[in-house]
PDB file of C-alpha atoms in Angstrom:
ATOM      1  CA  UNK A   1     -18.508  12.292  45.404  1.00 48.00           C
ATOM      2  CA  UNK A   2     -18.539  15.320  43.182  1.00 52.00           C
ATOM      3  CA  UNK A   3     -14.863  14.874  42.258  1.00 53.00           C
ATOM      4  CA  UNK A   4     -15.421  11.238  41.219  1.00 56.00           C
ATOM      5  CA  UNK A   5     -18.411  12.267  39.118  1.00 57.00           C
ATOM      6  CA  UNK A   6     -16.400  15.048  37.468  1.00 55.00           C
ATOM      7  CA  UNK A   7     -13.541  12.693  36.488  1.00 61.00           C
ATOM      8  CA  UNK A   8     -15.926   9.962  35.280  1.00 63.00           C
ATOM      9  CA  UNK A   9     -17.754  12.377  32.963  1.00 62.00           C
ATOM     10  CA  UNK A  10     -14.730  13.435  30.849  1.00 67.00           C
ATOM     11  CA  UNK A  11     -13.638   9.781  30.682  1.00 69.00           C
ATOM     12  CA  UNK A  12     -17.044   8.771  29.343  1.00 67.00           C
ATOM     13  CA  UNK A  13     -16.950  11.622  26.823  1.00 63.00           C
ATOM     14  CA  UNK A  14     -13.488  10.520  25.675  1.00 74.00           C
ATOM     15  CA  UNK A  15     -14.679   6.910  25.294  1.00 73.00           C
ATOM     16  CA  UNK A  16     -17.689   8.122  23.294  1.00 76.00           C
ATOM     17  CA  UNK A  17     -15.409  10.226  21.075  1.00 77.00           C
ATOM     18  CA  UNK A  18     -13.139   7.235  20.409  1.00 82.00           C
ATOM     19  CA  UNK A  19     -16.162   5.069  19.531  1.00 88.00           C
ATOM     20  CA  UNK A  20     -17.550   7.782  17.247  1.00 89.00           C
ATOM     21  CA  UNK A  21     -14.204   8.209  15.489  1.00 92.00           C
ATOM     22  CA  UNK A  22     -13.894   4.466  14.914  1.00 93.00           C
ATOM     23  CA  UNK A  23     -17.489   4.286  13.629  1.00 95.00           C
ATOM     24  CA  UNK A  24     -16.892   7.212  11.253  1.00 96.00           C
ATOM     25  CA  UNK A  25     -13.687   5.711   9.845  1.00 96.00           C
ATOM     26  CA  UNK A  26     -15.285   2.297   9.346  1.00 95.00           C
ATOM     27  CA  UNK A  27     -18.356   3.869   7.711  1.00 96.00           C
ATOM     28  CA  UNK A  28     -16.175   6.049   5.470  1.00 95.00           C
ATOM     29  CA  UNK A  29     -14.082   3.044   4.445  1.00 93.00           C
ATOM     30  CA  UNK A  30     -17.151   1.052   3.367  1.00 92.00           C
ATOM     31  CA  UNK A  31     -18.829   4.067   1.703  1.00 93.00           C
ATOM     32  CA  UNK A  32     -15.653   4.926  -0.223  1.00 90.00           C
ATOM     33  CA  UNK A  33     -15.304   1.299  -1.346  1.00 85.00           C
ATOM     34  CA  UNK A  34     -18.903   1.155  -2.582  1.00 88.00           C
ATOM     35  CA  UNK A  35     -19.538   4.726  -3.771  1.00 88.00           C
ATOM     36  CA  UNK A  36     -16.085   6.233  -4.257  1.00 86.00           C
ATOM     37  CA  UNK A  37     -14.411   9.024  -2.341  1.00 88.00           C
ATOM     38  CA  UNK A  38     -17.183  11.452  -3.282  1.00 90.00           C
ATOM     39  CA  UNK A  39     -19.689   9.491  -1.178  1.00 93.00           C
ATOM     40  CA  UNK A  40     -22.031  11.990   0.490  1.00 95.00           C
ATOM     41  CA  UNK A  41     -21.130  12.895   4.077  1.00 96.00           C
ATOM     42  CA  UNK A  42     -24.788  12.271   5.000  1.00 96.00           C
ATOM     43  CA  UNK A  43     -24.383   8.683   3.835  1.00 97.00           C
ATOM     44  CA  UNK A  44     -21.227   8.258   5.913  1.00 97.00           C
ATOM     45  CA  UNK A  45     -22.824   9.842   8.974  1.00 96.00           C
ATOM     46  CA  UNK A  46     -25.903   7.611   8.642  1.00 97.00           C
ATOM     47  CA  UNK A  47     -23.713   4.488   8.428  1.00 97.00           C
ATOM     48  CA  UNK A  48     -21.701   5.641  11.441  1.00 96.00           C
ATOM     49  CA  UNK A  49     -24.772   6.569  13.482  1.00 96.00           C
ATOM     50  CA  UNK A  50     -23.482  10.101  14.142  1.00 95.00           C
ATOM     51  CA  UNK A  51     -24.455  13.567  12.973  1.00 94.00           C
ATOM     52  CA  UNK A  52     -22.795  15.155   9.946  1.00 95.00           C
ATOM     53  CA  UNK A  53     -21.470  17.841  12.305  1.00 94.00           C
ATOM     54  CA  UNK A  54     -19.506  15.202  14.210  1.00 92.00           C
ATOM     55  CA  UNK A  55     -17.674  14.236  11.028  1.00 95.00           C
ATOM     56  CA  UNK A  56     -16.880  17.849  10.086  1.00 94.00           C
ATOM     57  CA  UNK A  57     -15.748  18.616  13.632  1.00 92.00           C
ATOM     58  CA  UNK A  58     -13.042  15.933  13.392  1.00 92.00           C
ATOM     59  CA  UNK A  59     -12.438  16.062   9.625  1.00 96.00           C
ATOM     60  CA  UNK A  60     -13.069  19.610   8.351  1.00 95.00           C
ATOM     61  CA  UNK A  61     -11.993  18.715   4.784  1.00 94.00           C
ATOM     62  CA  UNK A  62     -12.902  15.583   2.851  1.00 93.00           C
ATOM     63  CA  UNK A  63      -9.169  15.013   2.362  1.00 94.00           C
ATOM     64  CA  UNK A  64      -8.760  14.824   6.166  1.00 95.00           C
ATOM     65  CA  UNK A  65     -11.231  11.945   6.300  1.00 96.00           C
ATOM     66  CA  UNK A  66      -9.673  10.149   3.311  1.00 94.00           C
ATOM     67  CA  UNK A  67      -6.189  10.427   4.847  1.00 95.00           C
ATOM     68  CA  UNK A  68      -7.492   9.188   8.203  1.00 96.00           C
ATOM     69  CA  UNK A  69      -9.044   6.103   6.553  1.00 94.00           C
ATOM     70  CA  UNK A  70      -5.795   5.436   4.656  1.00 93.00           C
ATOM     71  CA  UNK A  71      -3.680   5.729   7.825  1.00 95.00           C
ATOM     72  CA  UNK A  72      -6.036   3.586   9.889  1.00 94.00           C
ATOM     73  CA  UNK A  73      -5.884   0.770   7.349  1.00 93.00           C
ATOM     74  CA  UNK A  74      -2.120   1.184   6.969  1.00 95.00           C
ATOM     75  CA  UNK A  75      -1.652   0.904  10.733  1.00 96.00           C
ATOM     76  CA  UNK A  76      -3.822  -2.230  10.834  1.00 95.00           C
ATOM     77  CA  UNK A  77      -1.763  -3.817   8.031  1.00 96.00           C
ATOM     78  CA  UNK A  78       1.464  -2.970   9.875  1.00 97.00           C
ATOM     79  CA  UNK A  79       0.131  -4.364  13.157  1.00 97.00           C
ATOM     80  CA  UNK A  80      -0.793  -7.587  11.376  1.00 97.00           C
ATOM     81  CA  UNK A  81       2.806  -7.923  10.125  1.00 97.00           C
ATOM     82  CA  UNK A  82       4.047  -7.562  13.717  1.00 98.00           C
ATOM     83  CA  UNK A  83       1.541 -10.109  15.007  1.00 98.00           C
ATOM     84  CA  UNK A  84       2.320 -12.678  12.315  1.00 98.00           C
ATOM     85  CA  UNK A  85       6.084 -12.214  12.768  1.00 97.00           C
ATOM     86  CA  UNK A  86       5.690 -12.957  16.477  1.00 98.00           C
ATOM     87  CA  UNK A  87       3.429 -15.988  16.020  1.00 98.00           C
ATOM     88  CA  UNK A  88       4.556 -17.788  12.848  1.00 98.00           C
ATOM     89  CA  UNK A  89       7.712 -18.934  11.083  1.00 97.00           C
ATOM     90  CA  UNK A  90       8.884 -16.242   8.618  1.00 97.00           C
ATOM     91  CA  UNK A  91       7.904 -18.016   5.369  1.00 95.00           C
ATOM     92  CA  UNK A  92       4.368 -18.589   6.643  1.00 96.00           C
ATOM     93  CA  UNK A  93       4.166 -15.101   8.170  1.00 97.00           C
ATOM     94  CA  UNK A  94       4.976 -13.426   4.835  1.00 96.00           C
ATOM     95  CA  UNK A  95       2.342 -15.501   3.021  1.00 93.00           C
ATOM     96  CA  UNK A  96      -0.332 -14.684   5.573  1.00 94.00           C
ATOM     97  CA  UNK A  97       0.668 -11.031   5.581  1.00 95.00           C
ATOM     98  CA  UNK A  98       0.141 -10.872   1.809  1.00 91.00           C
ATOM     99  CA  UNK A  99      -3.572 -11.517   2.503  1.00 88.00           C
ATOM    100  CA  UNK A 100      -3.631  -8.559   4.873  1.00 90.00           C
ATOM    101  CA  UNK A 101      -1.947  -6.408   2.240  1.00 91.00           C
ATOM    102  CA  UNK A 102      -4.636  -7.444  -0.253  1.00 85.00           C
ATOM    103  CA  UNK A 103      -7.341  -6.058   2.032  1.00 83.00           C
ATOM    104  CA  UNK A 104      -5.398  -2.821   2.375  1.00 87.00           C
ATOM    105  CA  UNK A 105      -4.941  -2.545  -1.399  1.00 84.00           C
ATOM    106  CA  UNK A 106      -8.696  -3.106  -1.799  1.00 77.00           C
ATOM    107  CA  UNK A 107      -9.329  -0.179   0.550  1.00 79.00           C
ATOM    108  CA  UNK A 108      -6.696   1.921  -1.216  1.00 79.00           C
ATOM    109  CA  UNK A 109      -8.412   1.256  -4.532  1.00 74.00           C
ATOM    110  CA  UNK A 110     -11.535   2.902  -3.143  1.00 75.00           C
ATOM    111  CA  UNK A 111      -9.380   5.917  -2.340  1.00 81.00           C
ATOM    112  CA  UNK A 112      -7.427   5.895  -5.622  1.00 80.00           C
ATOM    113  CA  UNK A 113      -9.296   8.776  -7.276  1.00 78.00           C
ATOM    114  CA  UNK A 114      -8.339  11.056  -4.411  1.00 83.00           C
ATOM    115  CA  UNK A 115      -4.824   9.718  -3.898  1.00 81.00           C
ATOM    116  CA  UNK A 116      -3.963  10.303  -7.570  1.00 81.00           C
ATOM    117  CA  UNK A 117      -5.760  13.651  -7.846  1.00 84.00           C
ATOM    118  CA  UNK A 118      -2.622  15.768  -7.476  1.00 87.00           C
ATOM    119  CA  UNK A 119      -3.950  17.304  -4.252  1.00 90.00           C
ATOM    120  CA  UNK A 120      -0.822  18.123  -2.170  1.00 93.00           C
ATOM    121  CA  UNK A 121      -2.616  16.860   0.965  1.00 92.00           C
ATOM    122  CA  UNK A 122      -2.026  13.296  -0.281  1.00 92.00           C
ATOM    123  CA  UNK A 123       1.619  13.745  -1.340  1.00 91.00           C
ATOM    124  CA  UNK A 124       3.165  12.199   1.830  1.00 93.00           C
ATOM    125  CA  UNK A 125       1.060   9.015   1.704  1.00 91.00           C
ATOM    126  CA  UNK A 126       3.130   6.876  -0.720  1.00 89.00           C
ATOM    127  CA  UNK A 127       6.238   7.479   1.395  1.00 91.00           C
ATOM    128  CA  UNK A 128       4.280   6.667   4.568  1.00 93.00           C
ATOM    129  CA  UNK A 129       3.038   3.451   2.942  1.00 93.00           C
ATOM    130  CA  UNK A 130       6.592   2.152   2.537  1.00 95.00           C
ATOM    131  CA  UNK A 131       7.900   3.880   5.671  1.00 96.00           C
ATOM    132  CA  UNK A 132       5.371   2.133   7.911  1.00 97.00           C
ATOM    133  CA  UNK A 133       5.277  -1.289   6.241  1.00 97.00           C
ATOM    134  CA  UNK A 134       8.890  -1.577   5.046  1.00 97.00           C
ATOM    135  CA  UNK A 135      10.691  -2.149   8.372  1.00 98.00           C
ATOM    136  CA  UNK A 136       8.128  -4.720   9.538  1.00 98.00           C
ATOM    137  CA  UNK A 137       8.244  -6.701   6.306  1.00 97.00           C
ATOM    138  CA  UNK A 138      12.043  -6.442   6.210  1.00 98.00           C
ATOM    139  CA  UNK A 139      12.198  -7.966   9.695  1.00 98.00           C
ATOM    140  CA  UNK A 140      10.217 -10.987   8.444  1.00 97.00           C
ATOM    141  CA  UNK A 141      12.391 -11.294   5.322  1.00 97.00           C
ATOM    142  CA  UNK A 142      15.594 -11.056   7.376  1.00 97.00           C
ATOM    143  CA  UNK A 143      14.359 -13.693   9.832  1.00 97.00           C
ATOM    144  CA  UNK A 144      13.512 -15.988   6.916  1.00 96.00           C
ATOM    145  CA  UNK A 145      16.917 -15.401   5.325  1.00 96.00           C
ATOM    146  CA  UNK A 146      18.552 -16.229   8.668  1.00 96.00           C
ATOM    147  CA  UNK A 147      16.658 -19.511   9.092  1.00 95.00           C
ATOM    148  CA  UNK A 148      17.074 -20.455   5.434  1.00 95.00           C
ATOM    149  CA  UNK A 149      13.373 -20.352   4.469  1.00 95.00           C
ATOM    150  CA  UNK A 150      13.376 -17.087   2.509  1.00 96.00           C
ATOM    151  CA  UNK A 151      15.745 -16.061  -0.277  1.00 95.00           C
ATOM    152  CA  UNK A 152      18.269 -13.556   1.136  1.00 95.00           C
ATOM    153  CA  UNK A 153      18.821 -10.060  -0.238  1.00 95.00           C
ATOM    154  CA  UNK A 154      15.194  -9.220  -1.073  1.00 94.00           C
ATOM    155  CA  UNK A 155      14.394  -5.586  -0.157  1.00 97.00           C
ATOM    156  CA  UNK A 156      11.024  -5.194   1.565  1.00 97.00           C
ATOM    157  CA  UNK A 157      10.233  -2.117  -0.544  1.00 96.00           C
ATOM    158  CA  UNK A 158      10.529  -4.138  -3.775  1.00 95.00           C
ATOM    159  CA  UNK A 159       8.429  -7.001  -2.420  1.00 95.00           C
ATOM    160  CA  UNK A 160       5.698  -4.650  -1.166  1.00 94.00           C
ATOM    161  CA  UNK A 161       5.544  -2.860  -4.534  1.00 91.00           C
ATOM    162  CA  UNK A 162       5.458  -6.167  -6.446  1.00 91.00           C
ATOM    163  CA  UNK A 163       2.711  -7.616  -4.232  1.00 89.00           C
ATOM    164  CA  UNK A 164       0.683  -4.396  -4.380  1.00 87.00           C
ATOM    165  CA  UNK A 165       0.842  -4.276  -8.173  1.00 84.00           C
ATOM    166  CA  UNK A 166      -0.100  -7.941  -8.518  1.00 83.00           C
ATOM    167  CA  UNK A 167      -3.055  -7.551  -6.174  1.00 80.00           C
ATOM    168  CA  UNK A 168      -4.145  -4.230  -7.673  1.00 74.00           C
ATOM    169  CA  UNK A 169      -4.104  -5.657 -11.203  1.00 70.00           C
ATOM    170  CA  UNK A 170      -7.066  -7.888 -10.326  1.00 62.00           C
ATOM    171  CA  UNK A 171     -10.536  -6.409 -10.814  1.00 60.00           C
ATOM    172  CA  UNK A 172     -11.538  -7.677  -7.356  1.00 57.00           C
ATOM    173  CA  UNK A 173      -8.414  -6.648  -5.421  1.00 48.00           C
ATOM    174  CA  UNK A 174     -10.069  -6.952  -2.017  1.00 49.00           C
ATOM    175  CA  UNK A 175     -11.189 -10.526  -2.775  1.00 50.00           C
ATOM    176  CA  UNK A 176      -7.805 -12.175  -2.441  1.00 53.00           C
ATOM    177  CA  UNK A 177      -7.442 -15.576  -4.089  1.00 55.00           C
ATOM    178  CA  UNK A 178      -3.678 -15.597  -3.997  1.00 68.00           C
ATOM    179  CA  UNK A 179      -2.854 -17.397  -7.256  1.00 75.00           C
ATOM    180  CA  UNK A 180      -0.262 -15.020  -8.730  1.00 79.00           C
ATOM    181  CA  UNK A 181       0.748 -13.784  -5.281  1.00 82.00           C
ATOM    182  CA  UNK A 182       1.401 -17.433  -4.421  1.00 83.00           C
ATOM    183  CA  UNK A 183       3.583 -17.819  -7.511  1.00 86.00           C
ATOM    184  CA  UNK A 184       5.623 -14.763  -6.465  1.00 88.00           C
ATOM    185  CA  UNK A 185       5.964 -16.004  -2.885  1.00 89.00           C
ATOM    186  CA  UNK A 186       6.911 -19.507  -4.089  1.00 89.00           C
ATOM    187  CA  UNK A 187       9.881 -17.867  -5.805  1.00 90.00           C
ATOM    188  CA  UNK A 188      10.717 -15.953  -2.643  1.00 91.00           C
ATOM    189  CA  UNK A 189      10.735 -19.082  -0.489  1.00 86.00           C
ATOM    190  CA  UNK A 190      12.226 -21.561  -2.983  1.00 69.00           C
ATOM    191  CA  UNK A 191      15.844 -21.939  -1.992  1.00 61.00           C
ATOM    192  CA  UNK A 192      18.572 -23.363  -4.246  1.00 53.00           C
ATOM    193  CA  UNK A 193      19.101 -27.060  -3.573  1.00 50.00           C
ATOM    194  CA  UNK A 194      15.730 -27.304  -1.833  1.00 51.00           C
ATOM    195  CA  UNK A 195      12.486 -28.435  -3.451  1.00 47.00           C
ATOM    196  CA  UNK A 196      10.415 -25.293  -4.106  1.00 44.00           C
TER     197      UNK A 196
END
């Protein structure tokens, strides 16, 4: 009896910690998007429904929290590429993934002041951005090249940079309407001798 109770208690604490972490990251993401990366920690803690101490316990520096939000959104964007690649033909998968990238770029815009501040804590993030997304996007591009629906020889890194810049050039980057992205992707999927 006692042993079962003792193992259930740490499990419940771990589950609570995971829920708190997720709530903090979601609250920080929305606060950064609305108020910028200098959003007060009290505001983030209120949105997350946790104490300020909980945030500082997990993220002692503001940069720790900003990096955690960036990585969480990056991982979600990468997971979406994997899911779409498994479920859809390559040409459709890459179009749908561009929408996911737009949401990530919208989040990244909220973090831009910090990411471009020169703080060495953020230096690895651009490389991680391509390192995490590149192989997944390249797999979709290669599959499309193999089945004849995507122009061969397009490096994922170049496509990701081009899409990111197009999306980021809009004042409402998170509100994806896809016009210019669609034009870019039409060129990617228009094959010689095939109607584009």
